[in-house]
């Protein structure tokens, strides 16, 4: 347990319960955290009223080992977060990072459920391991990105409120077999396996945006002559405001991926080791997005102009701006790695390694230009030459490494 100022409270605990001796056991653990915020909001006139923490998490694990060569562990994880997000600190209102002028209440609602099953079985020729998992995460986040009110002196953004809603699901499955190969060579270890990945992302964001800019009007001349609105604060027509723009975006991103891999490690002598591996990756993405403006949402309104403060939530797009867009793509790649090393004394080793890595391309779930939604894959080719040494009965350690990465 823990307690501190700002009414900070934190409690965590764990219990392990043997159910069947040497065969079945249960673990239950949890944590809860609360703390008041310490950001002042001058617009709302409240002290230490933003940035709260309200977090709970738990895990339950069941381990089963009915026979000597088999073991399985099932795990469930849970997260619930209802705290505030840290407020945005606008630069135009001074240098105090804990003084905030937001006129939209920032919050988050975050929930995660995760399930995993790990199983292993020992054969005479190696160990077979299976790792299965499913995770579902949902979040809703409301943000006042401009960190100010309608009367602020910020330009060009007078207001930027967003409401984001997401749901993410992911399934994974890995099978791996590793062991020794004495029938082929002494001190030769192998690993072979496969990996499957599937995810679904549903994303939605609503935005309330006001742009305000200086038009250089003479004092006393209203911004209305140019089709704008005056800033309702002391700045007046020094900054002229455009009407609110309300927008929505909905995106979906589905991924299917599989990979096969293998590796060999050979201790040719007690001093010399060779390692090499290969992996083949194949991945496909399907993507949909639509973006557009919409009518004003319901909710609290601005005290000066009566415009809604809330960003819009779905549905409600009225005008599509070059959308909807649907796309898909598929990538595949073979990557490898190799590394020899020489331990020329008990405390000195030199090694050389080469490896390749690959990350697939994709699509921007928040892109608002139909011609700039996609991005290509990334590849890495890297060399490393190194030496690790200990001298004088391990009292001096000297390590040196040279990298080249492209």
mmCIF file of C-alpha atoms in Angstrom, residues 60-378:
data_model
loop_
_atom_site.group_PDB
_atom_site.id
_atom_site.type_symbol
_atom_site.label_atom_id
_atom_site.label_comp_id
_atom_site.label_asym_id
_atom_site.label_seq_id
_atom_site.Cartn_x
_atom_site.Cartn_y
_atom_site.Cartn_z
ATOM 1 C CA UNK A 60 -5.232 -14.442 -13.214
ATOM 2 C CA UNK A 61 -2.945 -17.318 -14.225
ATOM 3 C CA UNK A 62 -3.495 -21.070 -14.017
ATOM 4 C CA UNK A 63 -0.514 -23.385 -14.391
ATOM 5 C CA UNK A 64 -0.997 -27.096 -15.132
ATOM 6 C CA UNK A 65 1.746 -29.735 -15.218
ATOM 7 C CA UNK A 66 -0.015 -33.142 -15.140
ATOM 8 C CA UNK A 67 3.064 -35.086 -16.319
ATOM 9 C CA UNK A 68 6.783 -34.482 -16.187
ATOM 10 C CA UNK A 69 7.233 -33.482 -19.842
ATOM 11 C CA UNK A 70 4.186 -31.215 -20.302
ATOM 12 C CA UNK A 71 3.302 -27.827 -18.894
ATOM 13 C CA UNK A 72 0.558 -25.315 -19.727
ATOM 14 C CA UNK A 73 -0.173 -21.827 -18.381
ATOM 15 C CA UNK A 74 -3.361 -19.902 -19.110
ATOM 16 C CA UNK A 75 -3.342 -16.177 -18.303
ATOM 17 C CA UNK A 76 -6.067 -13.536 -18.279
ATOM 18 C CA UNK A 77 -5.140 -9.847 -18.003
ATOM 19 C CA UNK A 78 -7.507 -6.936 -17.415
ATOM 20 C CA UNK A 79 -6.924 -3.166 -17.505
ATOM 21 C CA UNK A 80 -9.402 -0.365 -16.783
ATOM 22 C CA UNK A 81 -8.243 3.266 -16.941
ATOM 23 C CA UNK A 82 -10.586 6.178 -16.264
ATOM 24 C CA UNK A 83 -8.053 8.874 -15.436
ATOM 25 C CA UNK A 84 -7.607 12.183 -17.205
ATOM 26 C CA UNK A 85 -4.989 12.628 -19.870
ATOM 27 C CA UNK A 86 -2.331 15.258 -19.056
ATOM 28 C CA UNK A 87 -3.671 18.633 -20.232
ATOM 29 C CA UNK A 88 -2.127 20.413 -23.177
ATOM 30 C CA UNK A 89 -0.026 23.404 -22.103
ATOM 31 C CA UNK A 90 -0.429 26.290 -24.571
ATOM 32 C CA UNK A 91 2.606 28.517 -25.060
ATOM 33 C CA UNK A 92 0.689 31.769 -25.402
ATOM 34 C CA UNK A 93 -0.494 31.924 -21.771
ATOM 35 C CA UNK A 94 2.870 31.993 -19.962
ATOM 36 C CA UNK A 95 5.517 29.517 -18.947
ATOM 37 C CA UNK A 96 3.701 27.728 -16.098
ATOM 38 C CA UNK A 97 3.217 24.131 -17.337
ATOM 39 C CA UNK A 98 0.641 23.434 -14.605
ATOM 40 C CA UNK A 99 -1.675 26.291 -15.553
ATOM 41 C CA UNK A 100 -4.211 25.333 -18.174
ATOM 42 C CA UNK A 101 -6.966 27.293 -19.939
ATOM 43 C CA UNK A 102 -8.888 24.474 -21.649
ATOM 44 C CA UNK A 103 -12.623 24.882 -22.169
ATOM 45 C CA UNK A 104 -13.288 21.219 -22.969
ATOM 46 C CA UNK A 105 -13.050 18.527 -20.298
ATOM 47 C CA UNK A 106 -10.310 16.072 -21.262
ATOM 48 C CA UNK A 107 -10.784 12.426 -20.351
ATOM 49 C CA UNK A 108 -10.056 8.854 -21.328
ATOM 50 C CA UNK A 109 -11.805 5.505 -21.057
ATOM 51 C CA UNK A 110 -9.490 2.582 -21.723
ATOM 52 C CA UNK A 111 -10.323 -1.131 -21.365
ATOM 53 C CA UNK A 112 -8.192 -4.154 -22.220
ATOM 54 C CA UNK A 113 -8.915 -7.881 -21.986
ATOM 55 C CA UNK A 114 -6.063 -10.241 -22.811
ATOM 56 C CA UNK A 115 -5.945 -14.035 -22.948
ATOM 57 C CA UNK A 116 -2.866 -16.193 -23.453
ATOM 58 C CA UNK A 117 -2.158 -19.937 -23.431
ATOM 59 C CA UNK A 118 1.452 -21.153 -23.321
ATOM 60 C CA UNK A 119 2.101 -24.892 -23.680
ATOM 61 C CA UNK A 120 5.328 -26.880 -23.939
ATOM 62 C CA UNK A 121 6.118 -30.580 -24.345
ATOM 63 C CA UNK A 122 9.573 -32.157 -24.093
ATOM 64 C CA UNK A 123 10.414 -34.866 -26.620
ATOM 65 C CA UNK A 124 13.641 -36.850 -26.877
ATOM 66 C CA UNK A 125 14.733 -34.633 -29.785
ATOM 67 C CA UNK A 126 13.585 -31.251 -28.483
ATOM 68 C CA UNK A 127 10.878 -29.087 -26.950
ATOM 69 C CA UNK A 128 7.682 -28.112 -28.750
ATOM 70 C CA UNK A 129 6.256 -24.771 -27.604
ATOM 71 C CA UNK A 130 2.901 -23.224 -28.461
ATOM 72 C CA UNK A 131 2.004 -19.614 -27.625
ATOM 73 C CA UNK A 132 -1.586 -18.517 -28.325
ATOM 74 C CA UNK A 133 -3.063 -15.115 -27.508
ATOM 75 C CA UNK A 134 -6.077 -12.887 -28.047
ATOM 76 C CA UNK A 135 -6.330 -9.260 -26.941
ATOM 77 C CA UNK A 136 -9.184 -6.787 -27.234
ATOM 78 C CA UNK A 137 -8.654 -3.114 -26.402
ATOM 79 C CA UNK A 138 -11.150 -0.258 -26.512
ATOM 80 C CA UNK A 139 -10.476 3.404 -25.843
ATOM 81 C CA UNK A 140 -12.286 6.718 -25.960
ATOM 82 C CA UNK A 141 -10.242 9.889 -25.562
ATOM 83 C CA UNK A 142 -11.458 13.500 -25.523
ATOM 84 C CA UNK A 143 -8.766 16.161 -25.926
ATOM 85 C CA UNK A 144 -8.512 19.935 -25.953
ATOM 86 C CA UNK A 145 -5.430 20.170 -28.142
ATOM 87 C CA UNK A 146 -5.281 23.970 -28.208
ATOM 88 C CA UNK A 147 -5.361 24.095 -24.396
ATOM 89 C CA UNK A 148 -7.293 27.350 -24.372
ATOM 90 C CA UNK A 149 -10.677 29.000 -24.686
ATOM 91 C CA UNK A 150 -12.458 30.831 -27.480
ATOM 92 C CA UNK A 151 -10.964 34.114 -26.214
ATOM 93 C CA UNK A 152 -7.351 33.021 -26.533
ATOM 94 C CA UNK A 153 -4.601 34.789 -28.437
ATOM 95 C CA UNK A 154 -3.459 31.604 -30.156
ATOM 96 C CA UNK A 155 -3.079 31.714 -33.930
ATOM 97 C CA UNK A 156 -3.797 30.070 -36.293
ATOM 98 C CA UNK A 157 -5.653 27.538 -34.098
ATOM 99 C CA UNK A 158 -8.223 29.120 -31.824
ATOM 100 C CA UNK A 159 -9.908 25.808 -31.022
ATOM 101 C CA UNK A 160 -8.955 22.183 -31.650
ATOM 102 C CA UNK A 161 -11.124 19.644 -29.797
ATOM 103 C CA UNK A 162 -11.038 15.954 -30.706
ATOM 104 C CA UNK A 163 -12.930 12.829 -29.694
ATOM 105 C CA UNK A 164 -11.258 9.536 -30.636
ATOM 106 C CA UNK A 165 -12.846 6.100 -30.360
ATOM 107 C CA UNK A 166 -10.965 2.893 -31.172
ATOM 108 C CA UNK A 167 -11.354 -0.858 -30.933
ATOM 109 C CA UNK A 168 -8.384 -3.109 -31.569
ATOM 110 C CA UNK A 169 -8.421 -6.914 -31.678
ATOM 111 C CA UNK A 170 -5.402 -9.119 -32.275
ATOM 112 C CA UNK A 171 -4.932 -12.888 -32.472
ATOM 113 C CA UNK A 172 -1.498 -14.552 -32.552
ATOM 114 C CA UNK A 173 -0.264 -18.125 -32.683
ATOM 115 C CA UNK A 174 3.309 -19.324 -32.580
ATOM 116 C CA UNK A 175 4.601 -22.900 -32.806
ATOM 117 C CA UNK A 176 8.294 -23.513 -32.188
ATOM 118 C CA UNK A 177 10.454 -26.635 -31.939
ATOM 119 C CA UNK A 178 13.982 -26.378 -30.629
ATOM 120 C CA UNK A 179 16.576 -28.875 -29.466
ATOM 121 C CA UNK A 180 19.889 -30.604 -30.241
ATOM 122 C CA UNK A 181 20.967 -32.513 -33.380
ATOM 123 C CA UNK A 182 23.642 -34.969 -32.180
ATOM 124 C CA UNK A 183 23.030 -37.302 -35.157
ATOM 125 C CA UNK A 184 24.244 -34.521 -37.498
ATOM 126 C CA UNK A 185 26.958 -32.847 -35.439
ATOM 127 C CA UNK A 186 27.992 -32.480 -31.849
ATOM 128 C CA UNK A 187 26.919 -29.299 -30.069
ATOM 129 C CA UNK A 188 24.466 -28.324 -32.824
ATOM 130 C CA UNK A 189 21.184 -26.719 -31.751
ATOM 131 C CA UNK A 190 18.208 -25.968 -33.997
ATOM 132 C CA UNK A 191 15.028 -23.904 -33.902
ATOM 133 C CA UNK A 192 12.180 -24.133 -36.426
ATOM 134 C CA UNK A 193 8.710 -22.681 -36.236
ATOM 135 C CA UNK A 194 5.850 -20.670 -37.619
ATOM 136 C CA UNK A 195 3.947 -17.560 -36.575
ATOM 137 C CA UNK A 196 0.450 -16.311 -37.435
ATOM 138 C CA UNK A 197 -0.936 -12.843 -36.733
ATOM 139 C CA UNK A 198 -4.369 -11.323 -37.357
ATOM 140 C CA UNK A 199 -5.619 -7.911 -36.237
ATOM 141 C CA UNK A 200 -8.649 -5.693 -36.730
ATOM 142 C CA UNK A 201 -8.632 -1.965 -35.994
ATOM 143 C CA UNK A 202 -11.753 0.223 -36.024
ATOM 144 C CA UNK A 203 -10.916 3.898 -35.622
ATOM 145 C CA UNK A 204 -13.140 6.970 -35.447
ATOM 146 C CA UNK A 205 -12.333 10.582 -34.652
ATOM 147 C CA UNK A 206 -14.433 13.722 -34.551
ATOM 148 C CA UNK A 207 -12.928 17.201 -34.609
ATOM 149 C CA UNK A 208 -14.117 20.698 -33.714
ATOM 150 C CA UNK A 209 -11.770 23.240 -35.294
ATOM 151 C CA UNK A 210 -11.679 27.069 -35.310
ATOM 152 C CA UNK A 211 -9.010 28.963 -37.207
ATOM 153 C CA UNK A 212 -8.289 32.560 -36.178
ATOM 154 C CA UNK A 213 -5.860 34.820 -38.036
ATOM 155 C CA UNK A 214 -4.929 38.537 -38.145
ATOM 156 C CA UNK A 215 -6.520 40.333 -41.087
ATOM 157 C CA UNK A 216 -4.987 43.730 -40.317
ATOM 158 C CA UNK A 217 -8.330 45.524 -39.968
ATOM 159 C CA UNK A 218 -8.349 49.078 -38.572
ATOM 160 C CA UNK A 219 -9.239 49.353 -34.863
ATOM 161 C CA UNK A 220 -12.967 49.317 -34.246
ATOM 162 C CA UNK A 221 -13.780 47.615 -37.561
ATOM 163 C CA UNK A 222 -15.545 44.323 -37.022
ATOM 164 C CA UNK A 223 -14.248 41.129 -38.588
ATOM 165 C CA UNK A 224 -17.783 40.700 -39.946
ATOM 166 C CA UNK A 225 -16.934 42.981 -42.880
ATOM 167 C CA UNK A 226 -14.664 40.210 -44.168
ATOM 168 C CA UNK A 227 -17.131 37.438 -43.355
ATOM 169 C CA UNK A 228 -15.367 36.473 -40.102
ATOM 170 C CA UNK A 229 -16.188 36.746 -36.392
ATOM 171 C CA UNK A 230 -14.402 38.892 -33.810
ATOM 172 C CA UNK A 231 -12.434 37.174 -31.089
ATOM 173 C CA UNK A 232 -14.787 37.581 -28.093
ATOM 174 C CA UNK A 233 -11.882 38.278 -25.749
ATOM 175 C CA UNK A 234 -9.837 41.463 -25.233
ATOM 176 C CA UNK A 235 -8.025 40.814 -28.511
ATOM 177 C CA UNK A 236 -11.184 41.657 -30.443
ATOM 178 C CA UNK A 237 -10.662 42.090 -34.178
ATOM 179 C CA UNK A 238 -6.887 41.713 -33.879
ATOM 180 C CA UNK A 239 -7.643 38.046 -34.590
ATOM 181 C CA UNK A 240 -10.599 37.184 -36.790
ATOM 182 C CA UNK A 241 -12.231 33.784 -36.426
ATOM 183 C CA UNK A 242 -13.626 31.486 -39.051
ATOM 184 C CA UNK A 243 -16.779 29.526 -38.165
ATOM 185 C CA UNK A 244 -16.399 26.152 -36.485
ATOM 186 C CA UNK A 245 -15.478 23.270 -38.760
ATOM 187 C CA UNK A 246 -16.808 19.913 -37.572
ATOM 188 C CA UNK A 247 -15.333 16.802 -39.148
ATOM 189 C CA UNK A 248 -15.432 13.035 -38.741
ATOM 190 C CA UNK A 249 -13.167 10.236 -39.869
ATOM 191 C CA UNK A 250 -13.778 6.496 -39.781
ATOM 192 C CA UNK A 251 -11.052 3.997 -40.672
ATOM 193 C CA UNK A 252 -10.650 0.225 -40.658
ATOM 194 C CA UNK A 253 -7.350 -1.626 -40.907
ATOM 195 C CA UNK A 254 -7.300 -5.443 -41.098
ATOM 196 C CA UNK A 255 -4.011 -7.340 -41.136
ATOM 197 C CA UNK A 256 -3.205 -10.995 -41.780
ATOM 198 C CA UNK A 257 0.367 -12.174 -41.479
ATOM 199 C CA UNK A 258 2.274 -15.415 -41.271
ATOM 200 C CA UNK A 259 5.945 -16.283 -41.020
ATOM 201 C CA UNK A 260 8.164 -19.358 -41.030
ATOM 202 C CA UNK A 261 11.579 -19.351 -39.420
ATOM 203 C CA UNK A 262 14.563 -21.537 -38.664
ATOM 204 C CA UNK A 263 17.967 -21.166 -37.014
ATOM 205 C CA UNK A 264 21.085 -23.221 -36.309
ATOM 206 C CA UNK A 265 23.714 -22.634 -33.643
ATOM 207 C CA UNK A 266 26.879 -24.753 -33.818
ATOM 208 C CA UNK A 267 29.626 -24.766 -31.195
ATOM 209 C CA UNK A 268 32.371 -26.112 -33.453
ATOM 210 C CA UNK A 269 34.780 -26.024 -30.529
ATOM 211 C CA UNK A 270 34.355 -24.697 -26.990
ATOM 212 C CA UNK A 271 35.817 -21.433 -28.321
ATOM 213 C CA UNK A 272 34.190 -21.034 -31.759
ATOM 214 C CA UNK A 273 30.457 -20.660 -32.397
ATOM 215 C CA UNK A 274 28.516 -20.178 -35.629
ATOM 216 C CA UNK A 275 24.907 -18.995 -35.762
ATOM 217 C CA UNK A 276 22.606 -18.515 -38.720
ATOM 218 C CA UNK A 277 18.889 -18.033 -39.274
ATOM 219 C CA UNK A 278 16.261 -17.396 -41.949
ATOM 220 C CA UNK A 279 12.716 -16.046 -41.789
ATOM 221 C CA UNK A 280 10.049 -15.700 -44.455
ATOM 222 C CA UNK A 281 7.261 -13.159 -43.900
ATOM 223 C CA UNK A 282 4.014 -12.723 -45.827
ATOM 224 C CA UNK A 283 1.545 -10.049 -44.780
ATOM 225 C CA UNK A 284 -1.592 -8.492 -46.232
ATOM 226 C CA UNK A 285 -3.499 -5.352 -45.226
ATOM 227 C CA UNK A 286 -7.021 -4.269 -46.113
ATOM 228 C CA UNK A 287 -7.857 -0.632 -45.460
ATOM 229 C CA UNK A 288 -10.937 1.580 -45.601
ATOM 230 C CA UNK A 289 -11.388 5.198 -44.594
ATOM 231 C CA UNK A 290 -13.906 7.973 -45.049
ATOM 232 C CA UNK A 291 -13.494 11.595 -44.067
ATOM 233 C CA UNK A 292 -15.779 14.582 -44.255
ATOM 234 C CA UNK A 293 -17.397 17.549 -42.585
ATOM 235 C CA UNK A 294 -20.683 17.389 -40.753
ATOM 236 C CA UNK A 295 -23.340 19.396 -38.981
ATOM 237 C CA UNK A 296 -22.712 20.754 -35.497
ATOM 238 C CA UNK A 297 -23.065 18.198 -32.700
ATOM 239 C CA UNK A 298 -25.185 18.478 -29.595
ATOM 240 C CA UNK A 299 -23.788 19.334 -26.182
ATOM 241 C CA UNK A 300 -22.428 22.289 -24.165
ATOM 242 C CA UNK A 301 -22.078 25.526 -26.108
ATOM 243 C CA UNK A 302 -19.621 28.406 -26.077
ATOM 244 C CA UNK A 303 -20.693 31.184 -23.712
ATOM 245 C CA UNK A 304 -19.988 33.926 -26.281
ATOM 246 C CA UNK A 305 -21.198 32.612 -29.638
ATOM 247 C CA UNK A 306 -23.317 29.627 -28.659
ATOM 248 C CA UNK A 307 -21.310 27.248 -30.857
ATOM 249 C CA UNK A 308 -21.054 23.649 -29.578
ATOM 250 C CA UNK A 309 -17.817 22.920 -27.716
ATOM 251 C CA UNK A 310 -17.946 19.163 -28.168
ATOM 252 C CA UNK A 311 -16.182 17.465 -31.042
ATOM 253 C CA UNK A 312 -18.705 15.391 -33.000
ATOM 254 C CA UNK A 313 -19.168 11.710 -32.366
ATOM 255 C CA UNK A 314 -20.347 9.250 -34.970
ATOM 256 C CA UNK A 315 -22.356 8.960 -37.134
ATOM 257 C CA UNK A 316 -23.148 12.164 -38.998
ATOM 258 C CA UNK A 317 -20.809 12.957 -41.925
ATOM 259 C CA UNK A 318 -22.684 15.234 -44.323
ATOM 260 C CA UNK A 319 -20.035 16.123 -46.937
ATOM 261 C CA UNK A 320 -17.299 13.716 -48.063
ATOM 262 C CA UNK A 321 -13.967 15.386 -48.901
ATOM 263 C CA UNK A 322 -12.648 13.099 -51.625
ATOM 264 C CA UNK A 323 -13.547 9.991 -49.647
ATOM 265 C CA UNK A 324 -14.364 7.141 -48.994
ATOM 266 C CA UNK A 325 -11.218 5.269 -50.019
ATOM 267 C CA UNK A 326 -10.557 1.521 -49.958
ATOM 268 C CA UNK A 327 -7.186 -0.101 -50.608
ATOM 269 C CA UNK A 328 -5.217 -3.268 -49.960
ATOM 270 C CA UNK A 329 -1.667 -4.445 -50.425
ATOM 271 C CA UNK A 330 0.510 -7.470 -49.733
ATOM 272 C CA UNK A 331 4.201 -7.803 -48.974
ATOM 273 C CA UNK A 332 6.562 -10.751 -48.580
ATOM 274 C CA UNK A 333 10.217 -10.872 -47.686
ATOM 275 C CA UNK A 334 13.015 -13.278 -46.790
ATOM 276 C CA UNK A 335 15.424 -12.054 -44.140
ATOM 277 C CA UNK A 336 18.395 -13.711 -42.525
ATOM 278 C CA UNK A 337 21.136 -13.383 -39.971
ATOM 279 C CA UNK A 338 24.595 -14.870 -39.423
ATOM 280 C CA UNK A 339 27.101 -14.501 -36.632
ATOM 281 C CA UNK A 340 30.469 -16.182 -35.958
ATOM 282 C CA UNK A 341 32.224 -15.625 -32.622
ATOM 283 C CA UNK A 342 35.582 -16.626 -31.166
ATOM 284 C CA UNK A 343 36.211 -16.844 -27.440
ATOM 285 C CA UNK A 344 40.000 -16.849 -27.564
ATOM 286 C CA UNK A 345 40.376 -16.796 -23.759
ATOM 287 C CA UNK A 346 37.966 -17.359 -20.879
ATOM 288 C CA UNK A 347 37.405 -13.591 -20.612
ATOM 289 C CA UNK A 348 37.892 -12.330 -24.184
ATOM 290 C CA UNK A 349 35.631 -12.728 -27.206
ATOM 291 C CA UNK A 350 35.402 -11.231 -30.691
ATOM 292 C CA UNK A 351 32.377 -11.536 -32.946
ATOM 293 C CA UNK A 352 30.990 -10.475 -36.305
ATOM 294 C CA UNK A 353 27.275 -10.387 -37.049
ATOM 295 C CA UNK A 354 25.090 -9.557 -40.018
ATOM 296 C CA UNK A 355 21.318 -9.326 -39.887
ATOM 297 C CA UNK A 356 18.362 -8.179 -41.949
ATOM 298 C CA UNK A 357 15.033 -6.892 -40.657
ATOM 299 C CA UNK A 358 11.788 -6.037 -42.408
ATOM 300 C CA UNK A 359 8.643 -4.109 -41.487
ATOM 301 C CA UNK A 360 5.732 -4.028 -43.880
ATOM 302 C CA UNK A 361 4.095 -0.957 -45.360
ATOM 303 C CA UNK A 362 0.577 0.204 -44.689
ATOM 304 C CA UNK A 363 -1.926 3.031 -44.665
ATOM 305 C CA UNK A 364 -2.476 6.099 -42.495
ATOM 306 C CA UNK A 365 -5.710 5.726 -40.526
ATOM 307 C CA UNK A 366 -5.830 9.511 -40.040
ATOM 308 C CA UNK A 367 -4.785 10.600 -43.526
ATOM 309 C CA UNK A 368 -6.982 13.291 -45.082
ATOM 310 C CA UNK A 369 -5.418 13.359 -48.561
ATOM 311 C CA UNK A 370 -6.529 10.367 -50.682
ATOM 312 C CA UNK A 371 -3.251 10.553 -52.645
ATOM 313 C CA UNK A 372 -1.063 10.274 -49.558
ATOM 314 C CA UNK A 373 -2.557 7.464 -47.504
ATOM 315 C CA UNK A 374 -0.069 4.658 -48.143
ATOM 316 C CA UNK A 375 3.534 4.141 -47.115
ATOM 317 C CA UNK A 376 6.035 1.514 -48.186
ATOM 318 C CA UNK A 377 7.882 -1.154 -46.250
ATOM 319 C CA UNK A 378 11.099 -0.637 -44.322
#
